Amino acid sequence: MKVGVIQLNTKWDKKENLDTIKKYVEEAAAEKAELVSLPEYCNFMGEEKDKNKNAEEIPNGETTQELMKLAKQHEMYIHVGSILEKKDEEKSYNTSLMIDPKGELVAKYQKIHLFDIEIQGVSKYMESNTIENGQKPQMVELPFGKAGLSICYDLRFPELYRGYALDGADILFIPAAFTRYTGMLHWEPLLRARAIENQCYVIAAGQFGTNVPGKACYGNSMVIDPWGTVVSRASEGVGITYANLDKKLIESARESIPSLKNRKPEYYDSLQ
Ligand SMILES: NC(=O)CC(=O)C(=O)O
């Protein structure tokens, strides 16, 4: 399966953001990609006070409707890294979608782990001020195999991905708006670890550059194979990078090093 991973610099202007997405989806269709993956918060990034105003109903909101049309027009899967989904007057969900080539919404995942962190002298984020966390994992069946959905900060919680792998995932989607500072330190090693330990493809579309004044994202969107090799990586800026997923690499990784089969959970499941 050929996938296109779109790296964006999403800002507050939704129309401009959607136009950029359309341009890259069209390019991916011309390149015969079967699936494109978009980053977290692909249609809007702005000040905290504007987030809820830009949240939409799913599937009836403008962004979902537009992307459903686009998927149908180009007969491809669109993995919508995330958009703000309306919850109530106070809060939204940070929600990932999978749209199939008929233009139908086939999976929806709400970010479970919210980015509430403070690095002294560097940055502070309190995603839970504006976002309500999701409460369940979500897998989706693709022609290539099963995929597990997640978003950004979820990457730091390996138990979610192990659960997906044990439930038969071949692909882990990890769209993000990873910060530049934490990205330089942790993005690639964590992504490669998730791919290696679960012997899955990892597809990680990221935001790049400054989206909101004073806050910058790391970019480095990538596809990693089940051996942990980075097979495709976006360069600096906005753009698209492609990779061909090969089922044989999943089989060879799992046959050569059967670590998923060699687990002994009976000895450590009691640890908390
Ligand atoms: N932005 C996030 O949700 C996560 C992140 O930047 C990090 O974990 O670091």
Coordinates of C-alpha atoms in Angstrom, one line a residue, residues 64-206:
T64 CA -15.5 16.3 7.9
Q65 CA -17.9 16.8 5.1
E66 CA -15.2 18.4 2.9
L67 CA -12.8 15.6 3.6
M68 CA -15.4 12.9 3.0
K69 CA -16.1 14.5 -0.4
L70 CA -12.4 14.6 -1.2
A71 CA -11.8 10.9 -0.2
K72 CA -14.7 9.9 -2.5
Q73 CA -13.5 12.1 -5.4
H74 CA -10.0 10.6 -5.3
E75 CA -11.1 7.1 -4.1
M76 CA -8.6 7.0 -1.3
Y77 CA -8.4 6.7 2.4
I78 CA -8.0 9.9 4.3
H79 CA -6.7 9.6 7.9
V80 CA -7.6 12.9 9.5
G81 CA -4.9 13.2 12.2
S82 CA -7.3 15.3 14.3
I83 CA -9.8 18.1 14.4
L84 CA -11.6 19.8 17.3
E85 CA -14.9 18.0 17.9
K86 CA -17.6 19.9 19.6
K87 CA -18.5 18.6 23.1
D88 CA -20.3 21.5 24.8
E89 CA -19.9 25.2 25.4
E90 CA -16.8 24.7 27.5
K91 CA -14.8 21.9 25.9
S92 CA -14.1 19.9 22.7
Y93 CA -12.6 16.6 21.9
N94 CA -9.3 16.2 20.0
T95 CA -10.6 13.7 17.5
S96 CA -9.0 11.6 14.8
L97 CA -11.0 10.1 11.8
M98 CA -10.6 7.5 9.1
I99 CA -12.5 8.1 5.9
D100 CA -12.7 5.4 3.3
P101 CA -12.5 5.6 -0.5
K102 CA -16.3 5.7 -0.7
G103 CA -16.3 8.9 1.4
E104 CA -17.6 7.2 4.5
L105 CA -16.4 7.8 8.0
V106 CA -15.3 4.4 9.2
A107 CA -13.5 5.2 12.5
K108 CA -13.3 7.9 15.1
Y109 CA -10.9 8.2 18.0
Q110 CA -10.8 10.8 20.7
K111 CA -7.3 11.6 22.2
I112 CA -7.0 9.8 25.5
H113 CA -3.9 11.3 27.0
L114 CA -4.0 15.1 27.2
F115 CA -0.8 17.2 27.0
D116 CA -0.7 18.7 30.5
I117 CA 3.0 19.4 31.1
E118 CA 5.4 22.1 32.2
I119 CA 9.1 22.1 31.5
Q120 CA 10.6 24.8 33.7
G121 CA 11.9 27.7 31.7
V122 CA 10.8 26.2 28.4
S123 CA 7.1 25.7 28.0
K124 CA 3.8 24.9 29.6
Y125 CA 0.8 23.3 28.0
M126 CA -2.6 22.5 29.6
E127 CA -4.6 20.7 26.9
S128 CA -7.2 19.7 29.4
N129 CA -8.2 23.4 29.9
T130 CA -10.0 23.1 26.5
I131 CA -10.2 19.4 25.7
E132 CA -12.0 16.5 27.3
N133 CA -10.2 13.2 27.1
G134 CA -11.5 10.3 25.1
Q135 CA -12.1 7.0 26.9
K136 CA -11.6 4.2 24.4
P137 CA -9.0 2.9 21.9
Q138 CA -10.1 2.5 18.3
M139 CA -8.9 0.2 15.6
V140 CA -9.9 0.3 11.9
E141 CA -9.7 -2.4 9.2
L142 CA -7.8 -1.3 6.1
P143 CA -7.1 -3.4 3.0
F144 CA -3.4 -3.7 4.2
G145 CA -4.4 -4.9 7.7
K146 CA -5.7 -3.6 11.0
A147 CA -4.6 -0.2 12.3
G148 CA -4.7 1.4 15.8
L149 CA -5.5 5.1 16.1
S150 CA -3.8 7.5 18.5
I151 CA -2.8 11.1 18.7
C152 CA 0.5 12.9 19.7
Y153 CA 1.0 12.7 23.5
D154 CA -0.5 9.2 23.4
L155 CA 2.9 8.2 22.0
R156 CA 4.4 8.3 25.5
F157 CA 2.0 5.6 26.7
P158 CA 3.3 2.3 25.2
E159 CA 0.6 0.2 26.8
L160 CA -1.9 1.6 24.3
Y161 CA 0.1 0.4 21.3
R162 CA 0.9 -2.9 22.9
G163 CA -2.9 -3.4 23.3
Y164 CA -3.3 -2.6 19.6
A165 CA -0.6 -5.0 18.6
L166 CA -2.0 -7.8 20.7
D167 CA -5.4 -7.1 19.0
G168 CA -3.8 -7.6 15.6
A169 CA -2.7 -4.2 14.5
D170 CA -0.2 -4.0 11.6
I171 CA -0.2 -0.2 11.5
L172 CA 0.0 2.4 14.3
F173 CA -1.1 5.9 13.4
I174 CA 0.5 8.6 15.5
P175 CA -0.4 12.1 14.1
A176 CA 1.1 14.9 16.1
A177 CA 1.7 18.6 16.8
F178 CA 4.8 17.6 18.8
T179 CA 6.6 20.6 20.3
R180 CA 10.0 21.5 18.8
Y181 CA 11.8 21.2 22.1
T182 CA 10.4 17.7 23.1
G183 CA 10.5 16.6 19.5
M184 CA 14.2 17.2 19.2
L185 CA 14.7 15.0 22.3
H186 CA 12.0 12.3 22.0
W187 CA 10.0 12.2 18.8
E188 CA 12.1 9.8 16.7
P189 CA 13.3 7.5 19.5
L190 CA 9.7 7.0 20.8
L191 CA 8.3 6.4 17.3
R192 CA 11.0 3.9 16.5
A193 CA 10.5 2.1 19.8
R194 CA 6.7 1.8 19.2
A195 CA 7.4 0.3 15.7
I196 CA 10.1 -2.1 17.0
E197 CA 8.4 -3.3 20.2
N198 CA 5.1 -3.9 18.4
Q199 CA 6.6 -5.0 15.0
C200 CA 4.1 -2.6 13.2
Y201 CA 4.4 0.2 10.7
V202 CA 4.2 3.6 12.3
I203 CA 2.7 6.4 10.3
A204 CA 3.4 9.8 12.0
A205 CA 2.2 13.0 10.3
G206 CA 3.4 16.1 12.1

